[in-house]
mmCIF file of N, CA and C in Angstrom:
data_model
loop_
_atom_site.group_PDB
_atom_site.id
_atom_site.type_symbol
_atom_site.label_atom_id
_atom_site.label_comp_id
_atom_site.label_asym_id
_atom_site.label_seq_id
_atom_site.Cartn_x
_atom_site.Cartn_y
_atom_site.Cartn_z
ATOM 1 N N UNK A 1 158.960 209.237 -123.508
ATOM 2 C CA UNK A 1 159.617 210.454 -122.543
ATOM 3 C C UNK A 1 159.555 210.102 -121.002
ATOM 4 N N UNK A 2 158.980 209.300 -120.475
ATOM 5 C CA UNK A 2 158.958 209.232 -118.706
ATOM 6 C C UNK A 2 161.059 208.239 -119.424
ATOM 7 N N UNK A 3 160.893 207.038 -119.681
ATOM 8 C CA UNK A 3 162.415 207.058 -119.555
ATOM 9 C C UNK A 3 163.488 207.179 -119.933
ATOM 10 N N UNK A 4 163.414 208.620 -120.660
ATOM 11 C CA UNK A 4 164.375 209.535 -120.970
ATOM 12 C C UNK A 4 164.234 210.442 -119.683
ATOM 13 N N UNK A 5 163.487 210.695 -118.361
ATOM 14 C CA UNK A 5 163.646 211.382 -117.073
ATOM 15 C C UNK A 5 163.995 210.827 -116.368
ATOM 16 N N UNK A 6 163.749 209.282 -116.475
ATOM 17 C CA UNK A 6 164.607 208.598 -115.625
ATOM 18 C C UNK A 6 165.868 208.448 -115.894
ATOM 19 N N UNK A 7 166.451 208.629 -116.710
ATOM 20 C CA UNK A 7 167.555 208.487 -117.252
ATOM 21 C C UNK A 7 168.437 209.280 -117.127
ATOM 22 N N UNK A 8 167.485 210.655 -117.250
ATOM 23 C CA UNK A 8 168.215 212.110 -116.778
ATOM 24 C C UNK A 8 168.559 211.768 -115.364
ATOM 25 N N UNK A 9 168.031 211.365 -114.115
ATOM 26 C CA UNK A 9 167.825 212.149 -113.151
ATOM 27 C C UNK A 9 168.998 210.719 -112.031
ATOM 28 N N UNK A 10 168.841 209.549 -112.686
ATOM 29 C CA UNK A 10 170.046 208.954 -112.523
ATOM 30 C C UNK A 10 170.939 208.855 -112.944
ATOM 31 N N UNK A 11 171.813 209.745 -114.253
ATOM 32 C CA UNK A 11 172.549 210.782 -114.227
ATOM 33 C C UNK A 11 173.171 211.076 -113.454
ATOM 34 N N UNK A 12 172.055 211.877 -112.947
ATOM 35 C CA UNK A 12 172.440 213.491 -111.866
ATOM 36 C C UNK A 12 173.016 213.308 -110.610
ATOM 37 N N UNK A 13 172.067 211.690 -110.586
ATOM 38 C CA UNK A 13 172.513 211.258 -109.079
ATOM 39 C C UNK A 13 173.510 211.093 -109.169
ATOM 40 N N UNK A 14 174.444 210.171 -110.075
ATOM 41 C CA UNK A 14 175.949 209.493 -110.067
ATOM 42 C C UNK A 14 176.924 210.718 -110.389
ATOM 43 N N UNK A 15 176.500 211.551 -111.196
ATOM 44 C CA UNK A 15 177.633 212.703 -110.835
ATOM 45 C C UNK A 15 177.371 213.491 -109.704
ATOM 46 N N UNK A 16 176.104 213.504 -109.319
ATOM 47 C CA UNK A 16 175.963 214.133 -107.225
ATOM 48 C C UNK A 16 176.959 213.791 -106.252
ATOM 49 N N UNK A 17 176.874 212.124 -107.038
ATOM 50 C CA UNK A 17 177.317 211.294 -105.315
ATOM 51 C C UNK A 17 179.266 211.006 -106.019
ATOM 52 N N UNK A 18 179.451 210.868 -107.184
ATOM 53 C CA UNK A 18 180.800 211.188 -107.571
ATOM 54 C C UNK A 18 181.874 212.378 -107.570
ATOM 55 N N UNK A 19 180.518 213.378 -106.423
ATOM 56 C CA UNK A 19 181.960 215.022 -106.748
ATOM 57 C C UNK A 19 181.834 214.708 -105.469
ATOM 58 N N UNK A 20 181.531 214.633 -104.369
ATOM 59 C CA UNK A 20 181.688 214.499 -103.455
ATOM 60 C C UNK A 20 182.318 213.301 -102.120
ATOM 61 N N UNK A 21 183.376 213.967 -101.525
ATOM 62 C CA UNK A 21 183.899 212.310 -101.312
ATOM 63 C C UNK A 21 183.438 211.942 -99.912
ATOM 64 N N UNK A 22 183.221 210.233 -100.144
ATOM 65 C CA UNK A 22 182.586 209.446 -99.373
ATOM 66 C C UNK A 22 183.141 210.157 -97.277
ATOM 67 N N UNK A 23 182.082 210.514 -97.026
ATOM 68 C CA UNK A 23 181.277 210.349 -95.658
ATOM 69 C C UNK A 23 182.033 212.409 -94.947
ATOM 70 N N UNK A 24 182.148 212.094 -96.017
ATOM 71 C CA UNK A 24 181.957 214.397 -96.235
ATOM 72 C C UNK A 24 181.469 214.856 -96.216
ATOM 73 N N UNK A 25 179.701 214.343 -96.151
ATOM 74 C CA UNK A 25 178.868 214.901 -96.889
ATOM 75 C C UNK A 25 178.780 216.684 -96.972
ATOM 76 N N UNK A 26 178.906 216.969 -95.460
ATOM 77 C CA UNK A 26 179.003 218.340 -95.094
ATOM 78 C C UNK A 26 179.574 218.222 -93.196
ATOM 79 N N UNK A 27 180.268 219.512 -93.117
ATOM 80 C CA UNK A 27 181.111 219.635 -91.411
ATOM 81 C C UNK A 27 180.033 219.598 -90.948
ATOM 82 N N UNK A 28 180.138 218.452 -89.725
ATOM 83 C CA UNK A 28 178.903 218.907 -88.266
ATOM 84 C C UNK A 28 179.003 220.728 -87.969
ATOM 85 N N UNK A 29 177.981 220.929 -87.186
ATOM 86 C CA UNK A 29 178.410 222.015 -87.101
ATOM 87 C C UNK A 29 177.738 222.056 -85.213
ATOM 88 N N UNK A 30 178.649 222.357 -84.338
ATOM 89 C CA UNK A 30 178.943 222.273 -83.316
ATOM 90 C C UNK A 30 178.734 223.548 -82.699
ATOM 91 N N UNK A 31 178.102 223.593 -81.752
ATOM 92 C CA UNK A 31 177.431 224.935 -81.310
ATOM 93 C C UNK A 31 178.111 225.104 -79.914
ATOM 94 N N UNK A 32 178.824 226.021 -79.497
ATOM 95 C CA UNK A 32 180.104 227.047 -78.593
ATOM 96 C C UNK A 32 178.904 226.734 -77.341
ATOM 97 N N UNK A 33 180.236 226.586 -76.699
ATOM 98 C CA UNK A 33 179.387 225.959 -75.520
ATOM 99 C C UNK A 33 179.578 227.165 -74.551
ATOM 100 N N UNK A 34 178.214 227.601 -73.367
ATOM 101 C CA UNK A 34 177.526 228.282 -73.403
ATOM 102 C C UNK A 34 178.331 229.031 -71.736
ATOM 103 N N UNK A 35 178.751 229.759 -71.822
ATOM 104 C CA UNK A 35 179.414 229.960 -70.621
ATOM 105 C C UNK A 35 179.169 230.546 -69.420
ATOM 106 N N UNK A 36 179.440 229.702 -68.540
ATOM 107 C CA UNK A 36 178.830 229.628 -66.935
ATOM 108 C C UNK A 36 178.516 231.107 -66.677
ATOM 109 N N UNK A 37 177.300 231.676 -66.132
ATOM 110 C CA UNK A 37 177.119 232.568 -65.635
ATOM 111 C C UNK A 37 177.724 232.704 -63.885
ATOM 112 N N UNK A 38 178.180 233.731 -63.657
ATOM 113 C CA UNK A 38 178.690 233.623 -61.734
ATOM 114 C C UNK A 38 177.386 233.990 -61.025
ATOM 115 N N UNK A 39 177.589 233.470 -59.614
ATOM 116 C CA UNK A 39 176.682 232.981 -58.720
ATOM 117 C C UNK A 39 176.418 234.352 -58.662
ATOM 118 N N UNK A 40 175.055 234.993 -58.207
ATOM 119 C CA UNK A 40 174.402 235.949 -58.135
ATOM 120 C C UNK A 40 174.500 236.246 -56.374
ATOM 121 N N UNK A 41 175.049 237.317 -55.736
ATOM 122 C CA UNK A 41 175.523 237.803 -54.889
ATOM 123 C C UNK A 41 173.627 237.670 -54.299
ATOM 124 N N UNK A 42 173.551 237.096 -52.732
ATOM 125 C CA UNK A 42 172.827 237.470 -51.828
ATOM 126 C C UNK A 42 171.771 239.306 -51.952
ATOM 127 N N UNK A 43 170.672 239.130 -51.988
ATOM 128 C CA UNK A 43 170.497 240.377 -51.647
ATOM 129 C C UNK A 43 170.472 240.757 -50.038
ATOM 130 N N UNK A 44 171.184 242.447 -50.211
ATOM 131 C CA UNK A 44 171.019 242.830 -48.390
ATOM 132 C C UNK A 44 169.331 242.759 -47.931
ATOM 133 N N UNK A 45 169.860 242.375 -46.823
ATOM 134 C CA UNK A 45 168.269 242.814 -45.966
ATOM 135 C C UNK A 45 167.696 243.799 -45.920
ATOM 136 N N UNK A 46 166.462 243.432 -46.003
ATOM 137 C CA UNK A 46 165.719 244.904 -45.696
ATOM 138 C C UNK A 46 166.041 245.904 -44.982
ATOM 139 N N UNK A 47 165.726 246.944 -44.931
ATOM 140 C CA UNK A 47 165.897 247.731 -43.211
ATOM 141 C C UNK A 47 164.279 247.981 -42.433
ATOM 142 N N UNK A 48 164.872 247.962 -41.399
ATOM 143 C CA UNK A 48 163.592 247.808 -40.857
ATOM 144 C C UNK A 48 162.323 249.097 -40.903
ATOM 145 N N UNK A 49 161.449 248.451 -40.904
ATOM 146 C CA UNK A 49 160.718 250.044 -41.395
ATOM 147 C C UNK A 49 159.918 249.781 -40.111
ATOM 148 N N UNK A 50 160.002 251.140 -39.471
ATOM 149 C CA UNK A 50 159.637 251.476 -38.041
ATOM 150 C C UNK A 50 158.560 252.211 -38.074
ATOM 151 N N UNK A 51 157.542 251.999 -39.302
ATOM 152 C CA UNK A 51 156.241 252.178 -39.372
ATOM 153 C C UNK A 51 155.168 251.022 -39.237
ATOM 154 N N UNK A 52 155.939 249.790 -39.224
ATOM 155 C CA UNK A 52 155.813 248.701 -39.644
ATOM 156 C C UNK A 52 155.236 247.892 -37.988
ATOM 157 N N UNK A 53 154.082 247.705 -37.846
ATOM 158 C CA UNK A 53 153.556 247.254 -36.548
ATOM 159 C C UNK A 53 152.511 245.618 -36.986
ATOM 160 N N UNK A 54 152.756 244.756 -35.772
ATOM 161 C CA UNK A 54 152.299 243.728 -35.646
ATOM 162 C C UNK A 54 151.424 243.856 -34.590
ATOM 163 N N UNK A 55 150.142 242.543 -34.710
ATOM 164 C CA UNK A 55 149.195 242.949 -34.681
ATOM 165 C C UNK A 55 148.304 241.440 -34.738
ATOM 166 N N UNK A 56 147.297 240.976 -33.711
ATOM 167 C CA UNK A 56 146.790 239.845 -33.282
ATOM 168 C C UNK A 56 145.634 239.634 -33.205
ATOM 169 N N UNK A 57 145.467 239.415 -34.095
ATOM 170 C CA UNK A 57 143.491 239.194 -34.693
ATOM 171 C C UNK A 57 142.617 238.529 -33.913
ATOM 172 N N UNK A 58 141.596 238.081 -33.709
ATOM 173 C CA UNK A 58 140.897 237.488 -32.136
ATOM 174 C C UNK A 58 140.942 236.601 -32.684
ATOM 175 N N UNK A 59 141.010 235.630 -34.158
ATOM 176 C CA UNK A 59 141.033 234.503 -35.017
ATOM 177 C C UNK A 59 142.413 233.970 -34.598
ATOM 178 N N UNK A 60 143.008 234.968 -33.691
ATOM 179 C CA UNK A 60 144.818 234.012 -33.385
ATOM 180 C C UNK A 60 145.528 234.502 -34.702
ATOM 181 N N UNK A 61 145.219 235.204 -35.651
ATOM 182 C CA UNK A 61 145.842 235.439 -37.220
ATOM 183 C C UNK A 61 147.092 236.430 -36.382
ATOM 184 N N UNK A 62 148.282 236.616 -37.415
ATOM 185 C CA UNK A 62 149.346 238.071 -37.237
ATOM 186 C C UNK A 62 149.057 239.310 -38.476
ATOM 187 N N UNK A 63 148.623 240.177 -38.104
ATOM 188 C CA UNK A 63 148.545 240.915 -39.118
ATOM 189 C C UNK A 63 149.757 241.458 -38.761
ATOM 190 N N UNK A 64 150.320 242.065 -40.283
ATOM 191 C CA UNK A 64 151.580 243.900 -40.247
ATOM 192 C C UNK A 64 150.650 244.408 -40.642
ATOM 193 N N UNK A 65 150.678 245.625 -40.319
ATOM 194 C CA UNK A 65 150.158 246.898 -40.878
ATOM 195 C C UNK A 65 151.510 247.692 -41.089
ATOM 196 N N UNK A 66 151.616 248.691 -42.158
ATOM 197 C CA UNK A 66 152.560 249.271 -42.836
ATOM 198 C C UNK A 66 151.553 251.204 -42.085
ATOM 199 N N UNK A 67 152.188 252.072 -41.095
ATOM 200 C CA UNK A 67 151.588 252.881 -40.442
ATOM 201 C C UNK A 67 151.424 254.163 -41.225
ATOM 202 N N UNK A 68 152.122 253.417 -42.276
ATOM 203 C CA UNK A 68 153.081 254.717 -42.839
ATOM 204 C C UNK A 68 151.173 255.242 -43.841
ATOM 205 N N UNK A 69 150.741 254.167 -43.816
ATOM 206 C CA UNK A 69 149.762 254.251 -45.092
ATOM 207 C C UNK A 69 148.442 255.005 -44.722
ATOM 208 N N UNK A 70 147.657 256.206 -45.396
ATOM 209 C CA UNK A 70 146.642 256.249 -45.073
ATOM 210 C C UNK A 70 145.389 255.463 -44.392
ATOM 211 N N UNK A 71 145.319 254.352 -44.752
ATOM 212 C CA UNK A 71 144.270 253.515 -44.716
ATOM 213 C C UNK A 71 144.434 252.937 -43.223
ATOM 214 N N UNK A 72 145.997 252.599 -43.033
ATOM 215 C CA UNK A 72 146.133 252.361 -41.498
ATOM 216 C C UNK A 72 146.708 252.517 -40.400
ATOM 217 N N UNK A 73 146.450 253.964 -41.079
ATOM 218 C CA UNK A 73 146.374 255.157 -39.903
ATOM 219 C C UNK A 73 145.381 254.876 -38.604
ATOM 220 N N UNK A 74 144.479 254.220 -39.272
ATOM 221 C CA UNK A 74 142.941 254.129 -37.708
ATOM 222 C C UNK A 74 143.184 253.157 -37.791
ATOM 223 N N UNK A 75 143.869 252.001 -37.364
ATOM 224 C CA UNK A 75 144.155 250.672 -36.840
ATOM 225 C C UNK A 75 144.683 251.112 -35.146
ATOM 226 N N UNK A 76 144.082 250.499 -34.423
ATOM 227 C CA UNK A 76 144.249 250.130 -33.457
ATOM 228 C C UNK A 76 145.827 249.777 -32.824
ATOM 229 N N UNK A 77 146.460 248.934 -33.681
ATOM 230 C CA UNK A 77 148.179 248.922 -33.930
ATOM 231 C C UNK A 77 148.709 249.826 -33.940
ATOM 232 N N UNK A 78 148.258 251.052 -34.889
ATOM 233 C CA UNK A 78 148.679 252.149 -35.373
ATOM 234 C C UNK A 78 148.529 253.135 -34.384
ATOM 235 N N UNK A 79 147.509 253.284 -33.587
ATOM 236 C CA UNK A 79 147.328 254.491 -32.644
ATOM 237 C C UNK A 79 148.479 254.386 -31.435
ATOM 238 N N UNK A 80 148.659 253.230 -31.401
ATOM 239 C CA UNK A 80 150.059 253.269 -29.483
ATOM 240 C C UNK A 80 150.976 253.261 -29.915
#
């Protein structure tokens, strides 16, 4: 029985190869090129915050406080 299966498979392969022309098994699918995105416009500069103050600490570092916030209202820099 095994030789019969082998002959059937060989015959099926021969028929399949005879039906497809050589070199054109299936057309290659080429993806379309993506369109380039236009460059983004630069963001406009933020409006200056009048409640923002700059203070220098004892260790020499500079910090910025937003005096409009409740916790910063008590800072020395915001009381000026």
